[in-house]
Amino acid sequence: MDAHKEHIKLMHKYLDGDLTKEEELVLSKHLEECEACQKHFHELNRTIALIQSTEQIAAPLHFTENVMKSLPKEKKRMKVIRLFKGHPFLVAAAVFFVFMFGGMFSFWNQSNELVVSKTDNLIIQGDTVIVPEGVTIEDDLLIKNGNLVVKGKIDGNVTIFNGKLIEEEPSQDQEGLMASVGEVNGELKTVDRIFEWIWYHINEIIQKVFAM
Amino acid sequence: MEHIVKERIKQVKKGDQSAYREIVELYQNKIYQHCYRMLGNVHEAEDIAQEAFIRAYVNIDSFDERRKFSSWLYRIATNLSIDRIRKRKPDYFLDAEVKGTDGLDMYSQMAASDRTPAEELESNELQRYIHKEISELPPKYRSIIVLRYLEEFSLQEISEILDIPIGTVKTRIHRGREALRKRLRHV
Ligand SMILES: [Zn+2]
């Protein structure tokens, strides 16, 4: 067997298309002389032919369906985007809705006046809205063109357009202790630019539209 | 075809699940067949082929788009099949053969040919025997024999699919051929 080992190696190189011209000569010359190698070579070729004779089989019915059903749920965000993609009219409608009924530009541009969504229990000093100590605001609070100081508590969400939550203590000698020492339990959002404002508005609308 | 696949994968990566359907439809027969040849029975093949498509979907972000998607998919299917083979109980084959329904299921799925019933039976038995011999090869030789001779990939492609050096592919295919030669020479 050892005597043929090198030739068997050459047979495999031949089957992989790796044989050089010289090796090809060596192998063919040996095959003419050696019956054992002839038999071996024949068996290898026959084996490959047998393997390749097996038939093609197809995937079972409903295979794709079953795969699709087993996939993890896709994110909701994508569904909304796809809905828009397939229905350009919806985009137009949503944009129209935002512009007309949201009236966002007019709200933004109206004036530089301070606007507060509610005033009960709040103190207003110039352009600063103060939640006094001991007061708890349960609803959401929306402020435009003004800053907020929280000494009491706000349980709802706070949105400030074109203003900010004053957290640092201003210099003592000016307006006294004007700093937020209370808490906001809801979400705090400040919107300083028109782009953010548009974004805020669109998100609100989309969330409303797709909350169903 | 590669172009369409690339487009669909981009969509899937963005989160569009429905784009994945076309990919599954395109590769289902190939991957199922590969799993069948690796595992030797239809139930496990269906199971593992499905799992391969699900894994590919879940891990789609880690797929490098410069590479061939089909190679990646075959790799997942091969690894899952080898995993399954390793987890089998030792008496698994005996059971599968005694029941004998696997083979029937499979042949009922085959395309009808124009052979006589007698020839059909003979051919079926021979095929069953060949499949059995392939499925008894050690998995690392089996995967390469199957990819090379049943799915007709080049050695270079096999090296990419299995992520092993081409030299290793060659060594294994030599051993695989020799092992099968011994098993099939008296057929
Ligand atoms: Zn010889």
XYZ file of C-alpha atoms and ligand atoms in Angstrom:
400
model
C 0.000 0.000 0.000
C 2.783 2.390 0.949
C 4.214 2.037 -2.521
C 0.978 3.471 -3.957
C 0.444 6.138 -1.327
C 2.035 8.861 -3.390
C -0.041 7.902 -6.385
C -3.246 7.963 -4.396
C -2.334 11.484 -3.310
C -1.968 12.372 -6.968
C -5.409 10.916 -7.689
C -6.955 13.286 -5.159
C -5.023 16.203 -6.564
C -6.373 15.206 -9.960
C -9.939 15.158 -8.614
C -9.460 18.665 -7.213
C -7.994 19.926 -10.471
C -4.620 20.569 -8.851
C -2.421 18.257 -10.899
C 0.602 19.729 -12.715
C 1.619 18.508 -16.173
C 4.514 16.506 -14.718
C 2.329 14.924 -12.061
C -0.232 14.029 -14.674
C 2.435 12.130 -16.608
C 3.618 10.341 -13.498
C 0.080 9.301 -12.580
C -1.006 8.142 -16.016
C 2.197 6.175 -16.481
C 1.700 4.467 -13.126
C -1.947 3.704 -13.793
C -0.966 1.873 -16.957
C 1.298 -0.394 -14.966
C -0.419 -0.818 -11.602
C -3.673 -2.701 -11.357
C -4.261 -1.846 -7.673
C -4.088 1.868 -8.404
C -6.301 1.468 -11.432
C -8.917 -0.154 -9.233
C -8.541 2.535 -6.586
C -8.888 5.320 -9.133
C -11.922 3.668 -10.662
C -13.572 3.326 -7.250
C -12.977 6.963 -6.397
C -14.570 8.145 -9.620
C -17.454 5.759 -9.201
C -18.029 6.957 -5.643
C -18.352 10.536 -6.829
C -20.733 9.508 -9.589
C -22.864 7.609 -7.067
C -23.043 10.552 -4.688
C -24.023 12.824 -7.520
C -26.733 10.479 -8.716
C -28.966 11.292 -5.760
C -31.990 13.339 -6.623
C -32.945 16.884 -5.757
C -35.569 17.363 -3.106
C -37.719 20.408 -2.483
C -38.553 22.098 0.778
C -41.909 21.066 2.269
C -45.046 23.056 1.523
C -45.526 26.201 3.608
C -41.855 26.270 4.529
C -41.512 30.005 3.861
C -44.800 30.679 5.615
C -43.605 28.841 8.713
C -40.319 30.724 8.766
C -42.063 34.074 8.418
C -44.420 33.163 11.254
C -41.534 32.243 13.543
C -39.575 35.458 13.103
C -39.421 37.774 16.100
C -41.947 40.620 15.895
C -40.681 43.601 13.969
C -40.418 46.961 15.666
C -43.497 49.153 15.574
C -41.566 52.093 14.175
C -40.852 50.197 10.980
C -44.495 49.313 10.466
C -45.358 53.014 10.523
C -42.628 53.847 8.051
C -43.731 51.044 5.747
C -47.308 52.208 5.973
C -46.187 55.650 4.849
C -44.044 54.197 2.100
C -46.897 52.212 0.641
C -49.359 55.057 1.004
C -47.864 58.425 0.037
C -51.275 59.963 0.511
C -51.033 59.258 4.223
C -47.836 61.273 4.418
C -49.477 64.167 2.664
C -52.463 63.900 4.956
C -50.292 63.768 8.059
C -48.260 66.788 6.973
C -51.423 68.707 6.139
C -52.842 67.760 9.514
C -49.725 68.965 11.265
C -49.631 72.281 9.453
C -53.293 73.150 9.461
C -54.646 71.835 12.689
C -51.450 71.921 14.628
C -51.051 75.523 13.556
C -47.496 75.211 14.662
C -45.951 78.041 12.736
C -48.476 80.538 13.889
C -48.059 79.336 17.448
C -44.315 79.617 17.146
C -44.326 82.987 15.459
C -47.264 84.604 17.234
C -45.227 86.756 19.556
C -42.570 86.664 22.170
C -45.149 86.779 24.885
C -45.056 84.303 27.686
C -47.584 81.513 27.286
C -48.369 79.037 30.049
C -50.760 76.117 29.657
C -52.236 76.779 33.107
C -51.752 79.375 35.750
C -53.450 78.013 38.867
C -51.116 78.063 41.857
C -48.230 79.410 39.757
C -46.351 82.624 40.270
C -45.341 84.557 37.199
C -42.504 87.035 37.465
C -41.681 88.701 34.140
C -40.772 85.825 31.872
C -40.255 83.359 34.671
C -42.833 80.862 35.842
C -42.422 79.697 39.410
C -43.914 76.646 41.041
C -43.907 77.755 44.665
C -42.765 75.609 47.513
C -45.447 73.282 48.821
C -47.398 73.366 45.552
C -47.848 70.187 43.517
C -48.848 70.463 39.845
C -50.476 67.222 38.807
C -51.048 67.962 35.117
C -48.625 68.431 32.277
C -47.128 71.887 32.036
C -46.335 73.683 28.809
C -44.442 76.991 28.781
C -43.539 79.107 25.790
C -41.101 82.037 25.776
C -40.284 81.716 29.448
C -38.159 79.969 32.015
C -39.280 77.708 34.791
C -38.263 77.543 38.404
C -39.532 74.610 40.393
C -39.540 74.879 44.161
C -42.538 72.676 44.671
C -43.375 69.559 42.686
C -44.632 68.723 39.177
C -46.011 65.251 38.650
C -46.814 65.674 34.948
C -44.553 66.174 31.959
C -42.950 69.559 31.389
C -42.296 71.048 27.975
C -40.585 74.397 27.659
C -40.401 76.136 24.282
C -37.859 78.842 23.847
C -36.862 78.813 27.491
C -35.280 76.617 30.098
C -35.514 75.131 33.532
C -33.420 77.299 35.837
C -31.378 74.961 37.924
C -28.371 76.981 38.949
C -28.546 79.573 41.606
C -28.143 82.994 40.027
C -25.857 85.505 41.750
C -27.273 86.203 45.201
C -27.374 89.965 44.908
C -29.771 90.084 41.978
C -33.131 88.407 42.291
C -32.499 86.424 45.409
C -32.800 82.665 45.573
C -34.188 81.852 42.154
C -33.308 78.240 41.679
C -35.188 75.017 41.213
C -34.943 72.995 44.355
C -38.197 71.093 43.827
C -38.770 68.159 41.517
C -40.242 67.290 38.167
C -41.539 63.749 38.201
C -42.662 63.589 34.590
C -40.569 63.972 31.500
C -38.792 67.282 30.980
C -38.368 68.553 27.433
C -36.962 71.863 26.361
C -37.386 72.988 22.783
C -35.212 75.885 21.727
C -35.279 75.900 17.973
C -37.913 75.934 15.310
C -36.611 72.623 13.930
C -36.982 70.928 17.240
C -40.348 72.519 17.574
C -41.457 71.048 14.252
C -40.034 67.708 15.255
C -41.794 67.850 18.564
C -45.044 68.647 16.885
C -44.772 65.949 14.225
C -43.935 63.358 16.826
C -46.905 64.348 18.923
C -49.217 64.107 15.938
C -47.790 60.818 14.721
C -48.064 59.354 18.147
C -51.683 60.433 18.285
C -52.424 59.106 14.813
C -50.808 55.751 15.448
C -51.793 55.297 19.038
C -54.834 53.478 17.632
C -30.104 37.559 -8.482
C -27.333 38.649 -6.129
C -28.443 42.214 -6.754
C -32.024 41.550 -5.670
C -30.757 39.711 -2.617
C -28.555 42.674 -1.676
C -31.488 45.059 -2.005
C -33.719 42.871 0.136
C -31.060 42.526 2.799
C -30.720 46.293 3.013
C -34.463 46.517 3.567
C -34.376 43.783 6.194
C -31.514 45.547 7.976
C -33.672 48.664 8.131
C -36.285 46.570 9.901
C -38.581 45.653 7.030
C -39.502 42.084 7.892
C -41.632 41.458 4.814
C -38.577 41.854 2.555
C -37.212 38.676 4.110
C -39.919 36.530 2.535
C -38.316 36.729 -0.899
C -34.979 35.654 0.513
C -36.528 32.613 2.185
C -38.390 31.686 -0.989
C -35.240 31.968 -3.031
C -33.073 29.762 -0.835
C -35.537 27.432 0.868
C -34.986 24.431 -1.426
C -31.219 24.696 -1.358
C -30.949 25.108 2.376
C -33.543 22.459 3.144
C -31.787 20.028 0.831
C -28.430 20.820 2.391
C -29.822 20.137 5.863
C -31.423 16.935 4.645
C -28.118 15.740 3.276
C -26.317 16.701 6.433
C -28.896 15.131 8.743
C -30.328 12.278 6.712
C -33.992 12.728 7.679
C -36.752 15.121 6.712
C -38.025 16.122 10.139
C -34.719 17.294 11.443
C -33.947 18.853 8.073
C -37.075 20.988 8.202
C -36.389 21.952 11.782
C -32.813 22.969 11.211
C -33.437 24.669 7.871
C -36.092 26.834 9.520
C -33.805 27.576 12.403
C -31.083 28.611 9.939
C -33.366 31.173 8.292
C -34.475 32.509 11.663
C -30.879 32.810 12.882
C -29.890 34.609 9.713
C -32.740 37.076 10.217
C -31.969 37.726 13.857
C -28.265 38.219 13.118
C -28.689 40.081 9.846
C -26.843 43.110 11.238
C -23.679 41.064 11.579
C -23.797 40.014 7.919
C -21.095 41.776 5.926
C -22.725 42.897 2.668
C -19.483 42.640 0.732
C -19.678 38.881 1.110
C -22.021 36.435 -0.551
C -25.259 35.997 1.332
C -25.713 32.405 0.211
C -22.300 31.446 1.643
C -23.262 32.980 4.959
C -26.582 31.151 4.955
C -24.959 27.805 4.132
C -22.507 28.377 6.946
C -25.287 28.907 9.460
C -27.149 25.846 8.180
C -24.015 23.697 8.286
C -23.091 24.743 11.797
C -26.610 24.160 13.065
C -26.676 20.722 11.420
C -23.355 19.717 12.957
C -24.601 20.956 16.302
C -27.714 18.845 15.988
C -25.710 15.754 15.036
C -23.543 16.165 18.128
C -26.563 16.441 20.399
C -28.192 13.283 19.108
C -28.566 10.275 21.318
C -26.378 7.345 20.255
C -29.394 5.174 19.359
C -30.833 7.828 17.098
C -30.051 6.159 13.776
C -31.515 2.845 14.790
C -34.813 4.501 15.673
C -34.989 6.462 12.483
C -34.433 3.376 10.399
C -36.940 1.190 12.204
C -39.667 3.754 11.695
C -38.703 4.066 8.084
C -41.169 6.842 7.336
C -38.504 9.463 6.769
C -37.401 7.954 3.526
C -40.976 7.641 2.270
C -41.726 11.256 3.086
C -38.688 12.295 1.222
C -39.403 10.267 -1.864
C -42.947 11.483 -2.043
C -41.491 14.966 -2.312
C -39.237 14.053 -5.194
C -40.069 15.069 -8.685
C -41.694 12.254 -10.628
C -39.400 10.618 -13.139
C -40.139 8.422 -16.135
C -38.741 5.205 -14.729
C -40.808 2.039 -14.348
C -41.994 1.258 -10.794
C -39.424 -1.531 -10.506
C -36.609 0.708 -11.592
C -37.962 3.364 -9.292
C -37.839 1.040 -6.332
C -34.344 -0.115 -7.130
C -33.138 3.404 -7.621
C -34.838 4.533 -4.417
C -33.152 1.805 -2.455
C -29.783 2.648 -3.886
C -30.309 6.326 -3.169
C -31.398 5.583 0.349
C -28.289 3.517 0.828
C -26.020 6.256 -0.535
C -27.679 8.843 1.672
C -27.224 6.603 4.656
C -23.538 6.139 3.914
C -23.045 9.894 3.491
C -24.901 10.607 6.694
C -22.626 8.251 8.613
C -19.479 10.140 7.680
C -18.021 12.278 10.457
C -19.719 15.710 10.167
C -16.568 17.615 9.242
C -16.042 15.401 6.171
C -19.730 15.145 5.447
C -20.271 18.905 5.170
C -17.499 19.203 2.605
C -18.567 16.183 0.535
C -22.130 17.479 0.469
C -21.127 21.009 -0.486
C -18.728 19.800 -3.155
C -20.575 16.949 -4.840
C -24.232 17.563 -4.090
C -24.303 21.325 -4.137
C -21.397 21.794 -6.507
C -19.478 24.521 -4.753
C -15.820 25.020 -5.617
C -13.190 24.269 -2.969
C -12.564 28.015 -2.666
C -16.254 28.661 -2.011
C -16.350 25.856 0.551
C -13.401 27.404 2.312
C -15.373 30.668 2.512
C -18.607 29.021 3.586
C -17.024 27.041 6.390
C -14.434 29.696 7.175
C -11.570 27.209 7.153
C -8.318 27.352 5.140
C -8.415 25.811 1.677
C -5.651 23.399 2.688
C -7.906 21.996 5.393
C -10.766 21.702 2.902
C -8.508 19.647 0.630
C -7.287 17.349 3.391
C -10.847 16.722 4.506
C -12.232 16.130 1.057
C -9.487 13.567 0.406
C -10.358 11.719 3.588
C -14.064 12.009 2.900
C -13.666 10.550 -0.576
C -11.553 7.685 0.747
C -14.058 6.926 3.500
C -16.934 6.860 1.022
C -14.969 4.815 -1.456
C -14.590 2.086 1.151
C -18.291 2.220 1.984
C -19.576 2.279 -1.578
C -17.146 0.118 -3.526
C -19.256 -3.024 -3.245
C -22.464 -1.310 -4.409
Zn -0.015 1.649 -7.675
